[in-house]
Amino acid sequence: DVKVTQSSRYLVKRTGEKVFLECVQDMDHENMFWYRQDPGLGLRLIYFSYDVKMKEKGDIPEGYSVSREKKERFSLILESASTNQTSMYLCASRNTGRRYNSPLHFGNGTRLTVT
Amino acid sequence: ELKVEQNPLFLSMQEGKNYTIYCNYSTTSDRLYWYRQDPGKSLESLFVLLSNGAVKQEGRLMASLDTKARLSTLHITAAVHDLSATYFCAVDIAAYGGSQGNLIFGKGTKLSVKP
């Protein structure tokens, strides 16, 4: 089974702190994604990466950056945390190629609270 | 703008009853996924629908895809309490020029099955 592991289940940070959310997948997937999930807004894509050192902005990249130095690891960085970044963060990965036939596999999520 | 609309967003059912959740989307796609999310947990893949007319069944859940109507349905047969969760559909537009591997999610249908 595919395993996507997020390093923290719960995090509490203060406004202005730099926050790192880590995600590791063990299935050699090319594509990795960061979403945030908020009540009433569903899942929104923050950033994704289709290869090592490659990244693309999703729908809501402001206030975030990402890093993918190794294929299995995709980090989400909040440069200066703000209270409106309190949310559930979900990492996902997927195998892709000429045909996109596999679903996204999600990690367990990190519930971040910024005070 | 691509839209994925689920309805209903909230569904309260009695055990033993049948019901259908609808997922409409606004652009061409022949790949659609259904996910389940339990409270406080991450998303779990339920069904992968990869062509027009595809039908998948597992237990009391059956999913289908009509790409011409741009509609997928998730049918619940003889609901039981264990099916209480939020169900998401997600459309894959990568094969049609969308972002590499990203899925566009509906807002989810929160299902509550009562005795």
XYZ file of N, CA and C in Angstrom:
690
model
N 0.833 -1.198 0.000
C 0.000 0.000 0.000
C 0.872 1.254 0.000
N 0.379 2.255 -0.686
C 1.068 3.535 -0.690
C 1.001 4.154 0.692
N 2.108 4.725 1.107
C 2.074 5.414 2.381
C 2.576 6.840 2.189
N 1.745 7.776 2.619
C 2.104 9.186 2.620
C 2.094 9.623 4.074
N 3.248 10.053 4.545
C 3.403 10.366 5.969
C 3.654 11.840 6.158
N 2.805 12.447 6.977
C 3.008 13.841 7.365
C 3.602 13.853 8.768
N 4.591 14.705 8.954
C 5.418 14.593 10.160
C 4.669 14.936 11.433
N 3.676 15.826 11.348
C 2.968 16.222 12.568
C 1.472 16.070 12.357
N 0.793 15.603 13.388
C -0.662 15.504 13.320
C -1.312 16.817 13.762
N -0.722 17.424 14.799
C -1.211 18.704 15.312
C -0.007 19.613 15.537
N -0.208 20.891 15.201
C 0.820 21.898 15.442
C 0.151 23.164 15.943
N 0.794 23.801 16.916
C 0.340 25.110 17.370
C 1.528 26.056 17.264
N 1.346 27.127 16.514
C 2.431 28.080 16.284
C 1.934 29.499 16.571
N 2.896 30.379 16.782
C 2.541 31.776 17.024
C 2.625 32.582 15.729
N 1.854 33.637 15.671
C 1.887 34.551 14.535
C 3.311 35.026 14.300
N 3.728 34.977 13.024
C 5.054 35.446 12.654
C 6.114 34.361 12.616
N 5.818 33.208 13.189
C 6.799 32.122 13.156
C 6.928 31.538 11.757
N 8.078 30.991 11.477
C 8.267 30.237 10.240
C 7.914 28.778 10.545
N 7.067 28.211 9.702
C 6.534 26.867 9.987
C 6.874 25.944 8.832
N 7.323 24.761 9.180
C 7.649 23.742 8.176
C 6.712 22.549 8.363
N 6.038 22.170 7.286
C 5.235 20.953 7.287
C 5.908 19.978 6.328
N 6.189 18.779 6.850
C 6.935 17.812 6.060
C 6.043 16.672 5.606
N 6.334 16.168 4.427
C 5.558 15.070 3.856
C 6.519 14.123 3.126
N 6.361 12.844 3.392
C 7.196 11.828 2.741
C 6.303 10.736 2.177
N 6.595 10.323 0.935
C 5.861 9.199 0.348
C 6.864 8.104 -0.042
N 6.368 6.863 0.013
C 7.291 5.735 -0.148
C 7.068 4.946 -1.440
N 6.361 5.541 -2.403
C 6.043 4.784 -3.614
C 6.657 5.371 -4.875
N 7.658 6.205 -4.717
C 8.371 6.718 -5.884
C 7.461 7.517 -6.823
N 6.476 8.187 -6.246
C 5.558 8.984 -7.060
C 6.232 10.247 -7.562
N 5.916 10.597 -8.803
C 6.496 11.811 -9.363
C 5.839 13.068 -8.793
N 4.523 13.006 -8.694
C 3.777 14.222 -8.338
C 3.408 14.249 -6.865
N 3.619 15.398 -6.255
C 3.218 15.592 -4.875
C 2.500 16.929 -4.758
N 1.570 17.007 -3.785
C 0.652 18.137 -3.682
C 0.484 18.556 -2.219
N 0.238 19.836 -2.037
C -0.214 20.335 -0.750
C -1.566 21.023 -0.927
N -2.537 20.583 -0.123
C -3.854 21.191 -0.080
C -4.102 21.722 1.338
N -5.000 22.688 1.406
C -5.572 23.016 2.702
C -7.073 22.803 2.627
N -7.626 22.398 3.760
C -9.050 22.098 3.810
C -9.693 22.931 4.908
N -10.697 23.689 4.517
C -11.423 24.538 5.454
C -12.918 24.291 5.320
N -13.638 24.359 6.437
C -15.090 24.131 6.379
C -15.775 25.051 5.378
N -16.590 24.478 4.533
C -17.336 25.269 3.557
C -16.556 25.634 2.306
N -15.252 25.435 2.328
C -14.427 25.795 1.165
C -13.843 24.579 0.473
N -13.975 23.410 1.067
C -13.459 22.204 0.444
C -11.939 22.159 0.462
N -11.374 21.441 -0.508
C -9.929 21.329 -0.633
C -9.434 22.332 -1.649
N -8.408 23.066 -1.281
C -7.829 24.034 -2.201
C -6.346 23.746 -2.348
N -5.890 23.759 -3.577
C -4.508 23.423 -3.882
C -3.601 24.609 -3.607
N -2.546 24.369 -2.837
C -1.596 25.431 -2.518
C -0.431 25.415 -3.516
N 0.255 24.304 -3.573
C 1.376 24.101 -4.491
C 1.421 22.631 -4.874
N 2.055 22.375 -5.998
C 2.366 20.992 -6.316
C 3.717 20.911 -7.010
N 4.211 19.685 -7.078
C 5.524 19.458 -7.669
C 5.453 18.215 -8.538
N 5.981 18.292 -9.744
C 5.942 17.152 -10.648
C 7.319 16.522 -10.851
N 8.302 17.067 -10.136
C 9.638 16.478 -10.225
C 10.490 17.134 -9.151
N 11.637 16.543 -8.891
C 12.549 17.129 -7.911
C 12.924 18.539 -8.351
N 12.879 19.440 -7.401
C 13.217 20.854 -7.586
C 12.235 21.585 -8.497
N 11.195 20.928 -8.949
C 10.180 21.590 -9.759
C 8.952 21.851 -8.904
N 8.339 23.010 -9.110
C 7.140 23.345 -8.349
C 6.264 24.242 -9.188
N 4.985 24.184 -8.887
C 4.049 25.087 -9.544
C 3.038 25.568 -8.524
N 2.594 26.804 -8.715
C 1.597 27.361 -7.823
C 0.249 26.734 -8.098
N -0.482 26.547 -7.005
C -1.857 26.114 -7.141
C -2.780 27.309 -7.092
N -3.924 27.133 -6.459
C -4.936 28.188 -6.435
C -4.687 29.246 -5.367
N -4.013 28.870 -4.285
C -3.845 29.803 -3.161
C -2.401 29.771 -2.642
N -1.422 30.158 -3.430
C -0.028 30.032 -2.991
C 0.469 31.153 -2.074
N -0.314 32.231 -1.961
C 0.185 33.399 -1.222
C 0.446 33.048 0.233
N 1.624 33.414 0.695
C 1.990 33.166 2.088
C 2.669 31.824 2.305
N 2.821 31.064 1.216
C 3.418 29.732 1.307
C 4.571 29.593 0.310
N 5.481 28.710 0.623
C 6.469 28.266 -0.348
C 6.656 26.760 -0.143
N 7.368 26.144 -1.072
C 7.564 24.696 -0.986
C 9.004 24.363 -1.349
N 9.368 23.135 -0.980
C 10.707 22.652 -1.300
C 10.622 21.173 -1.631
N 11.277 20.796 -2.720
C 11.343 19.370 -3.056
C 12.774 19.069 -3.510
N 13.590 18.724 -2.546
C 14.993 18.420 -2.804
C 15.196 16.947 -3.150
N 14.310 16.104 -2.662
C 14.359 14.677 -2.972
C 12.977 14.238 -3.437
N 12.947 13.210 -4.239
C 11.696 12.781 -4.852
C 10.644 12.413 -3.818
N 11.062 11.824 -2.716
C 10.094 11.310 -1.767
C 9.592 12.362 -0.775
N 10.181 13.520 -0.758
C 9.876 14.492 0.286
C 9.434 15.824 -0.309
N 8.321 16.341 0.243
C 7.768 17.618 -0.240
C 7.389 18.424 0.979
N 8.028 19.578 1.142
C 7.834 20.391 2.334
C 7.038 21.639 2.002
N 6.150 21.982 2.898
C 5.382 23.221 2.794
C 5.900 24.173 3.855
N 6.164 25.410 3.457
C 6.745 26.383 4.367
C 5.825 27.593 4.468
N 5.492 27.942 5.690
C 4.776 29.190 5.951
C 5.827 30.183 6.411
N 6.126 31.148 5.573
C 7.251 32.046 5.839
C 7.047 32.858 7.114
N 5.829 33.314 7.327
C 5.499 34.086 8.523
C 4.038 33.793 8.841
N 3.836 32.830 9.733
C 2.491 32.315 9.959
C 1.526 33.417 10.395
N 0.309 33.314 9.878
C -0.744 34.243 10.282
C -1.968 33.445 10.711
N -2.849 34.102 11.448
C -4.009 33.382 11.992
C -4.908 32.839 10.888
N -4.930 33.500 9.718
C -5.777 32.985 8.646
C -5.181 31.755 7.953
N -4.039 31.300 8.430
C -3.470 30.060 7.927
C -3.779 28.880 8.855
N -4.559 29.141 9.880
C -5.071 28.052 10.700
C -5.971 27.188 9.838
N -5.632 25.903 9.731
C -6.345 25.042 8.801
C -5.860 23.611 8.956
N -6.532 22.718 8.208
C -6.032 21.347 8.047
C -5.231 21.304 6.748
N -4.008 20.815 6.821
C -3.158 20.728 5.650
C -2.988 19.258 5.260
N -3.236 18.997 3.990
C -3.179 17.628 3.489
C -2.137 17.534 2.385
N -1.255 16.570 2.543
C -0.269 16.264 1.516
C -0.778 15.064 0.725
N -0.478 15.032 -0.563
C -0.909 13.904 -1.391
C 0.150 13.621 -2.441
N 0.146 12.397 -2.925
C 1.054 12.065 -4.020
C 0.335 11.176 -5.015
N 0.946 11.085 -6.184
C 0.269 10.369 -7.256
C 1.306 9.919 -8.277
N 1.069 8.754 -8.847
C 1.910 8.289 -9.928
C 1.308 8.776 -11.232
N 2.116 9.340 -12.071
C 1.591 9.844 -13.341
C 2.516 9.412 -14.470
N 2.070 9.646 -15.611
C 2.845 9.288 -16.790
C 2.033 9.727 -17.981
N 1.995 8.948 -18.987
C 1.211 9.324 -20.160
C -0.282 9.198 -19.880
N -0.629 8.340 -18.921
C -2.030 8.184 -18.580
C -2.190 8.376 -17.071
N -3.114 9.221 -16.717
C -3.299 9.540 -15.298
C -4.415 8.645 -14.772
N -4.075 7.443 -14.401
C -5.103 6.482 -14.018
C -5.150 6.164 -12.540
N -4.313 6.769 -11.777
C -4.288 6.434 -10.359
C -4.809 7.593 -9.532
N -5.428 7.269 -8.407
C -5.954 8.346 -7.562
C -4.832 9.038 -6.803
N -5.164 10.174 -6.221
C -4.282 10.804 -5.245
C -4.298 9.983 -3.964
N -3.133 9.847 -3.354
C -3.029 9.179 -2.057
C -2.689 10.248 -1.029
N -3.500 10.332 0.010
C -3.359 11.401 0.985
C -2.659 10.940 2.248
N -1.924 11.869 2.856
C -1.430 11.662 4.198
C -2.538 11.888 5.215
N -2.202 11.732 6.493
C -3.219 11.844 7.551
C -3.587 13.271 7.908
N -2.837 14.214 7.363
C -3.191 15.605 7.608
C -2.469 16.194 8.806
N -2.242 17.486 8.744
C -1.691 18.242 9.866
C -2.662 19.359 10.190
N -3.160 19.336 11.408
C -4.047 20.425 11.833
C -3.191 21.501 12.484
N -3.074 22.621 11.797
C -2.248 23.737 12.251
C -3.118 24.821 12.865
N -2.741 25.244 14.038
C -3.383 26.385 14.693
C -2.346 27.470 14.878
N -2.659 28.666 14.390
C -1.766 29.812 14.555
C -2.435 30.785 15.521
N -1.744 31.072 16.608
C -2.353 31.943 17.634
C -1.686 33.320 17.658
N -13.870 28.716 -16.077
C -13.376 28.159 -14.820
C -14.026 26.795 -14.588
N -13.218 25.838 -14.261
C -13.738 24.503 -13.994
C -14.507 24.496 -12.691
N -15.692 23.930 -12.729
C -16.490 23.796 -11.512
C -16.862 22.335 -11.324
N -16.796 21.901 -10.091
C -17.254 20.570 -9.711
C -18.275 20.769 -8.605
N -19.493 20.408 -8.894
C -20.583 20.667 -7.950
C -21.194 19.363 -7.471
N -21.245 19.237 -6.176
C -21.891 18.080 -5.587
C -23.212 18.507 -4.985
N -24.170 17.605 -5.060
C -25.396 17.821 -4.298
C -26.030 16.497 -3.941
N -26.612 16.473 -2.774
C -26.678 17.576 -1.810
C -25.356 17.734 -1.055
N -25.208 18.833 -0.344
C -24.015 19.030 0.483
C -24.187 18.378 1.851
N -25.433 18.261 2.265
C -25.723 17.593 3.528
C -26.842 16.588 3.288
N -26.704 15.425 3.877
C -27.693 14.387 3.661
C -27.874 13.597 4.950
N -29.086 13.617 5.445
C -29.408 12.840 6.631
C -30.347 11.717 6.213
N -29.926 10.485 6.448
C -30.692 9.333 5.993
C -31.001 8.433 7.167
N -32.042 7.649 6.976
C -32.308 6.593 7.947
C -31.654 5.306 7.467
N -31.278 4.494 8.407
C -30.720 3.190 8.045
C -31.720 2.421 7.184
N -31.179 1.708 6.217
C -32.022 0.890 5.356
C -32.519 1.586 4.110
N -32.381 2.902 4.049
C -32.864 3.657 2.885
C -31.796 3.757 1.808
N -32.279 4.092 0.601
C -31.386 4.301 -0.545
C -31.316 5.777 -0.870
N -30.165 6.192 -1.407
C -30.058 7.581 -1.853
C -28.906 7.715 -2.829
N -28.910 8.818 -3.578
C -27.871 9.082 -4.573
C -27.268 10.462 -4.364
N -25.946 10.501 -4.431
C -25.217 11.775 -4.416
C -24.774 12.066 -5.844
N -24.921 13.326 -6.242
C -24.616 13.710 -7.624
C -23.378 14.590 -7.677
N -22.621 14.399 -8.742
C -21.411 15.192 -8.961
C -21.411 15.661 -10.416
N -21.616 16.958 -10.610
C -21.595 17.550 -11.949
C -20.308 18.333 -12.128
N -19.765 18.269 -13.332
C -18.559 19.046 -13.587
C -18.685 19.743 -14.924
N -17.887 20.793 -15.101
C -18.157 21.741 -16.192
C -17.198 21.643 -17.372
N -16.275 20.684 -17.346
C -15.342 20.602 -18.465
C -15.177 19.152 -18.887
N -14.527 18.940 -20.008
C -14.344 17.579 -20.519
C -13.378 16.813 -19.625
N -13.791 15.645 -19.233
C -12.906 14.760 -18.497
C -13.474 13.355 -18.547
N -12.605 12.383 -18.591
C -13.085 11.000 -18.520
C -12.459 10.251 -17.346
N -12.041 11.031 -16.357
C -11.470 10.405 -15.167
C -12.046 11.095 -13.944
N -12.654 10.301 -13.108
C -13.295 10.869 -11.925
C -13.083 9.930 -10.748
N -12.900 10.530 -9.587
C -12.567 9.763 -8.384
C -13.546 10.124 -7.276
N -13.853 9.131 -6.457
C -14.633 9.357 -5.250
C -13.769 9.035 -4.029
N -13.903 9.923 -3.023
C -13.165 9.765 -1.783
C -14.142 9.807 -0.614
N -13.700 9.181 0.469
C -14.434 9.238 1.736
C -13.525 9.883 2.778
N -14.141 10.723 3.623
C -13.397 11.322 4.728
C -14.191 11.184 6.016
N -13.618 10.527 7.001
C -14.224 10.438 8.329
C -13.806 11.658 9.137
N -14.609 12.055 10.117
C -14.293 13.265 10.896
C -12.880 13.237 11.469
N -12.148 14.310 11.249
C -10.793 14.421 11.784
C -9.756 13.588 11.062
N -10.178 12.909 10.037
C -9.242 12.025 9.317
C -8.971 12.563 7.911
N -8.090 11.855 7.212
C -7.748 12.271 5.857
C -8.698 11.627 4.842
N -8.412 11.828 3.579
C -9.264 11.298 2.518
C -8.781 9.918 2.090
N -9.756 9.043 1.901
C -9.477 7.676 1.480
C -10.109 7.446 0.118
N -9.338 6.908 -0.813
C -9.867 6.659 -2.157
C -10.906 5.545 -2.123
N -12.053 5.794 -2.761
C -13.112 4.794 -2.835
C -13.195 4.167 -4.233
N -13.370 5.021 -5.232
C -13.584 4.537 -6.596
C -12.772 5.358 -7.587
N -12.314 4.672 -8.620
C -11.641 5.304 -9.742
C -12.454 4.987 -10.992
N -12.967 6.001 -11.651
C -13.808 5.826 -12.842
C -13.066 6.403 -14.030
N -12.753 5.574 -15.008
C -11.801 5.977 -16.043
C -12.389 6.048 -17.444
N -13.669 5.859 -17.589
C -14.225 5.949 -18.935
C -15.726 6.175 -18.858
N -16.291 6.602 -19.981
C -17.729 6.801 -20.027
C -18.447 5.472 -19.788
N -19.435 5.500 -18.933
C -20.180 4.285 -18.638
C -19.571 3.420 -17.550
N -18.439 3.847 -17.005
C -17.789 3.047 -15.961
C -18.699 2.943 -14.743
N -18.735 1.771 -14.171
C -19.507 1.526 -12.957
C -18.632 0.702 -12.022
N -18.539 1.153 -10.782
C -17.781 0.416 -9.776
C -18.671 0.240 -8.537
N -18.533 -0.929 -7.906
C -19.347 -1.184 -6.712
C -18.484 -1.786 -5.630
N -18.746 -1.337 -4.407
C -18.127 -1.958 -3.254
C -19.097 -1.893 -2.090
N -19.529 -3.061 -1.691
C -20.487 -3.106 -0.590
C -21.782 -2.395 -0.955
N -22.165 -1.456 -0.134
C -23.428 -0.727 -0.344
C -23.270 0.509 -1.211
N -22.097 0.751 -1.724
C -21.827 1.924 -2.547
C -21.579 1.520 -3.997
N -22.192 2.300 -4.896
C -21.953 2.087 -6.315
C -21.759 3.436 -6.981
N -20.690 3.563 -7.770
C -20.392 4.811 -8.458
C -20.453 4.593 -9.960
N -20.908 5.628 -10.666
C -20.984 5.545 -12.122
C -20.539 6.862 -12.728
N -20.203 6.807 -14.020
C -19.719 7.998 -14.708
C -20.360 8.098 -16.082
N -20.924 9.262 -16.372
C -21.465 9.588 -17.690
C -20.711 10.813 -18.171
N -19.729 10.596 -19.034
C -18.877 11.716 -19.448
C -19.606 12.665 -20.400
N -20.589 12.160 -21.109
C -21.327 13.043 -22.032
C -22.181 14.038 -21.248
N -22.784 13.552 -20.171
C -23.577 14.429 -19.316
C -22.714 15.156 -18.298
N -21.433 14.800 -18.217
C -20.513 15.365 -17.225
C -21.086 15.167 -15.825
N -21.439 13.923 -15.549
C -22.131 13.600 -14.307
C -21.629 12.267 -13.769
N -21.359 12.260 -12.473
C -21.093 11.017 -11.781
C -22.067 10.897 -10.616
N -22.433 9.676 -10.296
C -23.330 9.453 -9.165
C -22.706 8.451 -8.210
N -23.025 8.631 -6.936
C -22.639 7.681 -5.896
C -23.925 7.226 -5.238
N -24.279 5.975 -5.480
C -25.552 5.458 -4.980
C -25.317 4.642 -3.723
N -26.151 4.919 -2.744
C -26.064 4.225 -1.456
C -27.272 3.308 -1.331
N -27.022 2.052 -1.094
C -28.103 1.072 -0.977
C -28.208 0.587 0.466
N -29.410 0.657 1.007
C -29.664 0.157 2.368
C -28.631 0.678 3.350
N -28.635 1.984 3.523
C -27.587 2.649 4.306
C -27.475 2.074 5.722
N -26.244 2.063 6.204
C -25.957 1.689 7.596
C -25.143 2.819 8.232
N -25.130 2.835 9.562
C -24.481 3.937 10.287
C -23.007 4.096 9.905
N -22.339 2.976 9.626
C -20.906 3.027 9.300
C -20.601 3.817 8.042
N -21.602 4.087 7.246
C -21.378 4.883 6.033
C -21.364 6.381 6.315
N -21.666 6.778 7.535
C -21.641 8.202 7.877
C -20.229 8.747 7.700
N -20.108 9.760 6.845
C -18.799 10.344 6.496
C -19.072 11.486 5.521
N -18.007 12.139 5.088
C -18.128 13.114 4.000
C -17.553 12.496 2.741
N -18.284 12.601 1.659
C -17.883 12.006 0.386
C -17.550 13.107 -0.614
N -16.401 12.970 -1.233
C -15.939 13.943 -2.226
C -15.818 13.283 -3.588
N -16.228 14.011 -4.612
C -15.845 13.613 -5.958
C -14.721 14.540 -6.421
N -13.912 14.043 -7.342
C -12.779 14.833 -7.835
C -12.581 14.515 -9.305
N -12.393 15.556 -10.081
C -12.278 15.419 -11.538
C -10.832 15.618 -11.948
N -10.397 14.779 -12.851
C -9.029 14.833 -13.352
C -9.029 15.513 -14.708
N -8.350 16.640 -14.807
C -8.326 17.345 -16.085
C -6.941 17.336 -16.712
N -6.042 16.541 -16.163
C -4.669 16.555 -16.635
C -4.577 16.175 -18.104
N -5.376 15.209 -18.525
C -5.300 14.744 -19.901
C -5.822 15.793 -20.874
N -6.429 16.847 -20.353
C -6.995 17.871 -21.216
C -6.335 19.209 -20.961
N -5.083 19.154 -20.617
C -4.317 20.390 -20.470
C -4.333 20.971 -19.082
N -4.917 20.286 -18.153
C -4.925 20.794 -16.785
C -3.575 20.635 -16.116
N -3.436 21.173 -14.949
C -2.184 21.074 -14.207
C -1.803 19.618 -14.011
N -0.530 19.355 -14.025
C -0.077 17.980 -14.071
C -0.482 17.181 -12.848
N -1.479 16.341 -13.033
C -1.848 15.411 -11.983
C -2.804 15.961 -10.953
N -3.145 17.250 -11.024
C -4.035 17.794 -10.005
C -5.464 17.341 -10.244
N -6.200 17.182 -9.172
C -7.623 16.891 -9.253
C -8.390 18.100 -8.734
N -9.548 18.323 -9.305
C -10.423 19.396 -8.845
C -11.540 18.750 -8.025
N -11.673 19.165 -6.778
C -12.593 18.527 -5.853
C -13.920 19.276 -5.752
N -14.985 18.512 -5.580
C -16.240 19.104 -5.143
C -16.144 19.473 -3.674
N -17.161 20.146 -3.165
C -17.113 20.608 -1.778
C -17.453 19.510 -0.766
N -17.894 18.381 -1.260
C -18.161 17.264 -0.359
C -19.622 17.186 0.041
N -20.068 15.972 0.296
C -21.419 15.705 0.792
C -21.282 15.043 2.151
N -21.790 15.720 3.163
C -21.725 15.164 4.518
C -22.929 14.278 4.749
N -22.678 12.999 4.872
C -23.741 12.000 5.025
C -23.842 11.574 6.483
N -25.054 11.621 6.989
C -25.312 11.142 8.342
C -26.406 10.083 8.268
N -26.091 8.876 8.715
C -27.065 7.786 8.679
C -27.534 7.522 10.099
N -28.822 7.676 10.302
C -29.382 7.554 11.650
C -30.168 6.253 11.778
N -30.144 5.688 12.994
C -30.885 4.427 13.201
C -32.381 4.619 12.976
